[in-house]
PDB file of C-alpha atoms in Angstrom:
ATOM      1  CA  MET A   1      51.572  -7.113 -49.397  1.00  0.00           C
ATOM      2  CA  VAL A   2      49.076  -9.847 -49.923  1.00  0.00           C
ATOM      3  CA  ALA A   3      48.894  -9.546 -53.751  1.00  0.00           C
ATOM      4  CA  ILE A   4      50.246  -7.544 -56.637  1.00  0.00           C
ATOM      5  CA  LEU A   5      47.919  -6.993 -59.722  1.00  0.00           C
ATOM      6  CA  VAL A   6      49.664  -6.143 -62.850  1.00  0.00           C
ATOM      7  CA  SER A   7      48.079  -4.985 -66.090  1.00  0.00           C
ATOM      8  CA  HIS A   8      50.780  -4.819 -68.720  1.00  0.00           C
ATOM      9  CA  GLY A   9      48.943  -1.715 -70.333  1.00  0.00           C
ATOM     10  CA  ARG A  10      48.130  -1.057 -73.895  1.00  0.00           C
ATOM     11  CA  ASN A  11      51.429  -2.229 -75.369  1.00  0.00           C
ATOM     12  CA  GLY A  12      51.003  -5.575 -73.601  1.00  0.00           C
ATOM     13  CA  TYR A  13      54.739  -6.070 -73.393  1.00  0.00           C
ATOM     14  CA  GLY A  14      55.275  -9.125 -71.111  1.00  0.00           C
ATOM     15  CA  ALA A  15      51.586  -9.990 -70.689  1.00  0.00           C
ATOM     16  CA  PHE A  16      50.386 -13.544 -71.029  1.00  0.00           C
ATOM     17  CA  SER A  17      47.724 -14.551 -73.666  1.00  0.00           C
ATOM     18  CA  ALA A  18      44.608 -16.607 -72.679  1.00  0.00           C
ATOM     19  CA  GLN A  19      46.546 -19.572 -73.940  1.00  0.00           C
ATOM     20  CA  GLY A  20      49.413 -18.960 -71.441  1.00  0.00           C
ATOM     21  CA  ILE A  21      51.881 -17.609 -73.973  1.00  0.00           C
ATOM     22  CA  GLN A  22      53.932 -14.579 -72.926  1.00  0.00           C
ATOM     23  CA  GLN A  23      53.641 -11.750 -75.430  1.00  0.00           C
ATOM     24  CA  THR A  24      56.532  -9.682 -76.659  1.00  0.00           C
ATOM     25  CA  ALA A  25      59.152  -9.038 -74.004  1.00  0.00           C
ATOM     26  CA  ALA A  26      59.318  -5.700 -72.468  1.00  0.00           C
ATOM     27  CA  ILE A  27      61.682  -3.182 -74.020  1.00  0.00           C
ATOM     28  CA  GLY A  28      62.682  -1.009 -71.105  1.00  0.00           C
ATOM     29  CA  PRO A  29      64.000  -2.004 -67.656  1.00  0.00           C
ATOM     30  CA  ASP A  30      60.877  -0.782 -65.765  1.00  0.00           C
ATOM     31  CA  GLU A  31      58.323  -2.962 -67.675  1.00  0.00           C
ATOM     32  CA  LEU A  32      60.979  -5.811 -67.845  1.00  0.00           C
ATOM     33  CA  GLU A  33      61.033  -5.767 -64.060  1.00  0.00           C
ATOM     34  CA  ASN A  34      57.364  -6.292 -63.907  1.00  0.00           C
ATOM     35  CA  THR A  35      57.596  -9.501 -66.042  1.00  0.00           C
ATOM     36  CA  ASN A  36      60.663 -11.300 -64.607  1.00  0.00           C
ATOM     37  CA  GLY A  37      58.751 -13.295 -61.995  1.00  0.00           C
ATOM     38  CA  ASP A  38      60.480 -12.021 -58.778  1.00  0.00           C
ATOM     39  CA  SER A  39      58.815 -10.153 -55.871  1.00  0.00           C
ATOM     40  CA  LEU A  40      59.934  -6.633 -57.050  1.00  0.00           C
ATOM     41  CA  PHE A  41      57.671  -4.467 -59.126  1.00  0.00           C
ATOM     42  CA  VAL A  42      57.930  -0.867 -60.566  1.00  0.00           C
ATOM     43  CA  VAL A  43      55.089   1.575 -59.963  1.00  0.00           C
ATOM     44  CA  LYS A  44      55.365   4.843 -61.801  1.00  0.00           C
ATOM     45  CA  ASP A  45      53.522   7.198 -64.236  1.00  0.00           C
ATOM     46  CA  PHE A  46      53.008   6.528 -67.877  1.00  0.00           C
ATOM     47  CA  SER A  47      56.127   7.213 -70.128  1.00  0.00           C
ATOM     48  CA  ASP A  48      56.369   6.991 -73.791  1.00  0.00           C
ATOM     49  CA  SER A  49      60.273   7.272 -73.727  1.00  0.00           C
ATOM     50  CA  PRO A  50      61.717   5.173 -76.626  1.00  0.00           C
ATOM     51  CA  THR A  51      64.239   3.557 -74.323  1.00  0.00           C
ATOM     52  CA  ASN A  52      62.076   2.818 -71.342  1.00  0.00           C
ATOM     53  CA  PRO A  53      58.399   2.971 -72.241  1.00  0.00           C
ATOM     54  CA  TYR A  54      55.934   2.341 -69.334  1.00  0.00           C
ATOM     55  CA  ASP A  55      52.242   1.779 -69.523  1.00  0.00           C
ATOM     56  CA  ASP A  56      51.950  -0.802 -66.834  1.00  0.00           C
ATOM     57  CA  ILE A  57      49.323  -0.435 -64.018  1.00  0.00           C
ATOM     58  CA  VAL A  58      50.408  -2.008 -60.771  1.00  0.00           C
ATOM     59  CA  LEU A  59      48.201  -2.373 -57.685  1.00  0.00           C
ATOM     60  CA  ALA A  60      49.621  -3.545 -54.380  1.00  0.00           C
ATOM     61  CA  LEU A  61      47.036  -4.958 -51.995  1.00  0.00           C
ATOM     62  CA  THR A  62      47.675  -4.923 -48.230  1.00  0.00           C
ATOM     63  CA  PRO A  63      45.770  -7.063 -45.799  1.00  0.00           C
ATOM     64  CA  ASN A  64      43.810  -3.961 -44.782  1.00  0.00           C
ATOM     65  CA  ASP A  65      42.746  -3.520 -48.344  1.00  0.00           C
ATOM     66  CA  LEU A  66      41.048  -7.005 -48.329  1.00  0.00           C
ATOM     67  CA  LEU A  67      39.860  -7.024 -44.737  1.00  0.00           C
ATOM     68  CA  THR A  68      38.394  -3.561 -44.064  1.00  0.00           C
ATOM     69  CA  PRO A  69      35.544  -3.905 -46.577  1.00  0.00           C
ATOM     70  CA  LEU A  70      34.575  -7.163 -45.146  1.00  0.00           C
ATOM     71  CA  ILE A  71      34.658  -5.813 -41.611  1.00  0.00           C
ATOM     72  CA  GLN A  72      32.777  -2.648 -42.530  1.00  0.00           C
ATOM     73  CA  GLY A  73      30.082  -4.761 -44.359  1.00  0.00           C
ATOM     74  CA  GLY A  74      29.644  -6.999 -41.416  1.00  0.00           C
ATOM     75  CA  VAL A  75      31.048 -10.095 -43.097  1.00  0.00           C
ATOM     76  CA  LEU A  76      33.997 -10.353 -40.694  1.00  0.00           C
ATOM     77  CA  LYS A  77      34.081  -9.212 -37.182  1.00  0.00           C
ATOM     78  CA  ASP A  78      36.988  -8.136 -35.103  1.00  0.00           C
ATOM     79  CA  SER A  79      37.611  -9.863 -31.774  1.00  0.00           C
ATOM     80  CA  HIS A  80      36.023  -7.213 -29.669  1.00  0.00           C
ATOM     81  CA  ALA A  81      32.783  -7.337 -31.766  1.00  0.00           C
ATOM     82  CA  VAL A  82      32.721 -11.108 -31.403  1.00  0.00           C
ATOM     83  CA  LEU A  83      33.249 -10.850 -27.714  1.00  0.00           C
ATOM     84  CA  ASN A  84      30.492  -8.250 -27.403  1.00  0.00           C
ATOM     85  CA  ASP A  85      28.091 -10.760 -29.218  1.00  0.00           C
ATOM     86  CA  ASP A  86      29.298 -13.617 -26.896  1.00  0.00           C
ATOM     87  CA  PHE A  87      28.489 -11.439 -23.776  1.00  0.00           C
ATOM     88  CA  GLU A  88      25.121 -10.587 -25.169  1.00  0.00           C
ATOM     89  CA  ALA A  89      24.361 -14.263 -25.874  1.00  0.00           C
ATOM     90  CA  SER A  90      25.528 -15.209 -22.394  1.00  0.00           C
ATOM     91  CA  LYS A  91      23.458 -12.554 -20.764  1.00  0.00           C
ATOM     92  CA  THR A  92      20.425 -13.824 -22.704  1.00  0.00           C
ATOM     93  CA  ALA A  93      21.105 -17.420 -21.715  1.00  0.00           C
ATOM     94  CA  ILE A  94      21.609 -16.611 -17.951  1.00  0.00           C
ATOM     95  CA  ILE A  95      18.432 -14.498 -17.874  1.00  0.00           C
ATOM     96  CA  SER A  96      16.546 -17.177 -19.817  1.00  0.00           C
ATOM     97  CA  TYR A  97      17.615 -19.531 -17.044  1.00  0.00           C
ATOM     98  CA  ALA A  98      16.159 -17.195 -14.425  1.00  0.00           C
ATOM     99  CA  ILE A  99      12.838 -16.753 -16.346  1.00  0.00           C
ATOM    100  CA  SER A 100      12.397 -20.537 -16.676  1.00  0.00           C
ATOM    101  CA  ASN A 101      13.058 -21.191 -12.998  1.00  0.00           C
ATOM    102  CA  ARG A 102      11.262 -18.210 -11.635  1.00  0.00           C
ATOM    103  CA  SER A 103       8.799 -18.590  -8.628  1.00  0.00           C
ATOM    104  CA  ALA A 104       6.033 -16.569  -7.076  1.00  0.00           C
ATOM    105  CA  PRO A 105       6.391 -15.606  -3.448  1.00  0.00           C
ATOM    106  CA  ALA A 106       3.839 -17.164  -0.985  1.00  0.00           C
ATOM    107  CA  SER A 107       2.484 -13.788   0.083  1.00  0.00           C
ATOM    108  CA  PRO A 108       1.942 -10.358  -1.577  1.00  0.00           C
ATOM    109  CA  PRO A 109       3.094  -8.373  -3.313  1.00  0.00           C
ATOM    110  CA  PRO A 110       2.993 -10.792  -6.262  1.00  0.00           C
ATOM    111  CA  ALA A 111       6.459 -10.272  -7.573  1.00  0.00           C
ATOM    112  CA  TYR A 112       8.335 -13.189  -9.192  1.00  0.00           C
ATOM    113  CA  ILE A 113      11.816 -14.293  -7.854  1.00  0.00           C
ATOM    114  CA  TYR A 114      14.272 -15.038 -10.520  1.00  0.00           C
ATOM    115  CA  PRO A 115      17.079 -17.298  -9.452  1.00  0.00           C
ATOM    116  CA  LEU A 116      20.589 -16.849 -11.060  1.00  0.00           C
ATOM    117  CA  PRO A 117      22.481 -20.019 -11.900  1.00  0.00           C
ATOM    118  CA  ALA A 118      25.146 -20.892  -9.306  1.00  0.00           C
ATOM    119  CA  SER A 119      27.419 -21.846 -12.034  1.00  0.00           C
ATOM    120  CA  TRP A 120      27.160 -21.770 -15.714  1.00  0.00           C
ATOM    121  CA  THR A 121      29.433 -22.880 -18.573  1.00  0.00           C
ATOM    122  CA  PRO A 122      29.810 -19.861 -20.800  1.00  0.00           C
ATOM    123  CA  PRO A 123      31.384 -20.080 -24.375  1.00  0.00           C
ATOM    124  CA  ASN A 124      35.084 -19.209 -25.109  1.00  0.00           C
ATOM    125  CA  ASP A 125      36.141 -15.734 -25.950  1.00  0.00           C
ATOM    126  CA  PRO A 126      37.700 -14.999 -29.330  1.00  0.00           C
ATOM    127  CA  TRP A 127      41.199 -15.848 -27.817  1.00  0.00           C
ATOM    128  CA  ILE A 128      39.871 -19.410 -26.885  1.00  0.00           C
ATOM    129  CA  THR A 129      39.705 -18.794 -23.141  1.00  0.00           C
ATOM    130  CA  PRO A 130      36.452 -19.589 -21.317  1.00  0.00           C
ATOM    131  CA  ILE A 131      34.430 -16.523 -20.409  1.00  0.00           C
ATOM    132  CA  GLN A 132      34.163 -16.367 -16.445  1.00  0.00           C
ATOM    133  CA  TYR A 133      30.663 -15.992 -15.055  1.00  0.00           C
ATOM    134  CA  VAL A 134      30.422 -14.635 -11.523  1.00  0.00           C
ATOM    135  CA  PRO A 135      26.949 -14.432  -9.888  1.00  0.00           C
ATOM    136  CA  LEU A 136      26.922 -11.483  -7.411  1.00  0.00           C
ATOM    137  CA  THR A 137      23.611 -12.399  -5.969  1.00  0.00           C
ATOM    138  CA  THR A 138      21.656 -15.563  -5.774  1.00  0.00           C
ATOM    139  CA  GLN A 139      18.311 -14.209  -7.012  1.00  0.00           C
ATOM    140  CA  ILE A 140      16.635 -11.044  -8.211  1.00  0.00           C
ATOM    141  CA  SER A 141      13.063  -9.593  -8.000  1.00  0.00           C
ATOM    142  CA  THR A 142      11.436  -6.213  -8.540  1.00  0.00           C
ATOM    143  CA  SER A 143      11.856  -5.759  -4.715  1.00  0.00           C
ATOM    144  CA  SER A 144      15.721  -6.367  -4.869  1.00  0.00           C
ATOM    145  CA  PRO A 145      17.779  -3.404  -3.658  1.00  0.00           C
ATOM    146  CA  PRO A 146      19.950  -1.707  -6.362  1.00  0.00           C
ATOM    147  CA  GLY A 147      23.190  -3.619  -7.046  1.00  0.00           C
ATOM    148  CA  ASP A 148      24.908  -5.908  -9.428  1.00  0.00           C
ATOM    149  CA  ALA A 149      23.324  -9.347 -10.470  1.00  0.00           C
ATOM    150  CA  PHE A 150      26.499 -10.872 -12.204  1.00  0.00           C
ATOM    151  CA  SER A 151      29.588 -10.183 -14.177  1.00  0.00           C
ATOM    152  CA  LEU A 152      31.175 -11.662 -17.215  1.00  0.00           C
ATOM    153  CA  ARG A 153      34.932 -11.568 -17.731  1.00  0.00           C
ATOM    154  CA  SER A 154      37.086 -12.378 -20.524  1.00  0.00           C
ATOM    155  CA  ALA A 155      40.879 -12.888 -20.039  1.00  0.00           C
ATOM    156  CA  GLY A 156      41.484 -10.724 -23.083  1.00  0.00           C
ATOM    157  CA  PRO A 157      44.155 -11.350 -25.682  1.00  0.00           C
ATOM    158  CA  ASP A 158      46.785 -12.497 -23.258  1.00  0.00           C
ATOM    159  CA  GLY A 159      44.586 -15.414 -22.189  1.00  0.00           C
ATOM    160  CA  VAL A 160      45.302 -14.756 -18.383  1.00  0.00           C
ATOM    161  CA  LEU A 161      42.582 -13.672 -15.991  1.00  0.00           C
ATOM    162  CA  ASN A 162      42.930 -10.662 -13.791  1.00  0.00           C
ATOM    163  CA  THR A 163      45.478  -8.765 -15.923  1.00  0.00           C
ATOM    164  CA  SER A 164      45.126  -5.244 -17.377  1.00  0.00           C
ATOM    165  CA  ASP A 165      43.740  -6.594 -20.725  1.00  0.00           C
ATOM    166  CA  ASP A 166      40.715  -8.337 -19.152  1.00  0.00           C
ATOM    167  CA  ILE A 167      37.327  -7.230 -20.394  1.00  0.00           C
ATOM    168  CA  VAL A 168      34.568  -7.323 -17.792  1.00  0.00           C
ATOM    169  CA  VAL A 169      30.859  -6.654 -18.185  1.00  0.00           C
ATOM    170  CA  THR A 170      28.818  -6.240 -15.122  1.00  0.00           C
ATOM    171  CA  ILE A 171      25.013  -6.599 -15.180  1.00  0.00           C
ATOM    172  CA  SER A 172      23.101  -4.593 -12.663  1.00  0.00           C
ATOM    173  CA  ILE A 173      19.915  -5.866 -11.136  1.00  0.00           C
ATOM    174  CA  ASP A 174      17.993  -3.114 -13.120  1.00  0.00           C
ATOM    175  CA  GLU A 175      19.555  -4.227 -16.387  1.00  0.00           C
ATOM    176  CA  ALA A 176      18.652  -7.899 -15.566  1.00  0.00           C
ATOM    177  CA  LEU A 177      15.109  -6.944 -14.685  1.00  0.00           C
ATOM    178  CA  ALA A 178      14.773  -4.939 -17.954  1.00  0.00           C
ATOM    179  CA  LEU A 179      16.149  -7.972 -19.968  1.00  0.00           C
ATOM    180  CA  ILE A 180      13.651 -10.175 -18.071  1.00  0.00           C
ATOM    181  CA  ALA A 181      10.885  -7.956 -19.065  1.00  0.00           C
ATOM    182  CA  ARG A 182      12.061  -7.851 -22.668  1.00  0.00           C
ATOM    183  CA  LEU A 183      12.464 -11.682 -22.823  1.00  0.00           C
ATOM    184  CA  SER A 184       9.225 -12.672 -20.882  1.00  0.00           C
TER     185      SER A 184
END
């Protein structure tokens, strides 16, 4: 539990006033348990029993109760969503490099040649390990044969590369050319 919220109900037994003064002490053992300052609380249905009246409303909040709305609302992202954003930003940076360093061939057909960086310093993944960039070709163009342009690898939660929890994204030449067209 992250937090326990207690409303001492209509009878107010054990509640505190705005001035910080505790109201009449609870009569029954169940409401008394909810006022004694320890970490135990009673949650049960209303009771008008003369020996153990109970009108408290107790709400226990778990970490999921607090985090789920923030994640669903996009305020917080889980580690995989953050990694996907890092991969997208990395792909854009690598392709932007290729666009800014492009060259036209000396003879027709007039197709640009886009060099890929030989090395690049990508960001850290959500587990504070650098994302690994691996160029799989040195340049791409519209006349490049089908294949892969580069890959990005996260070491995953264990922080060790080449283990079963690694997360790898491989960008094909076709995907890179489509990104070039979109960014140009």
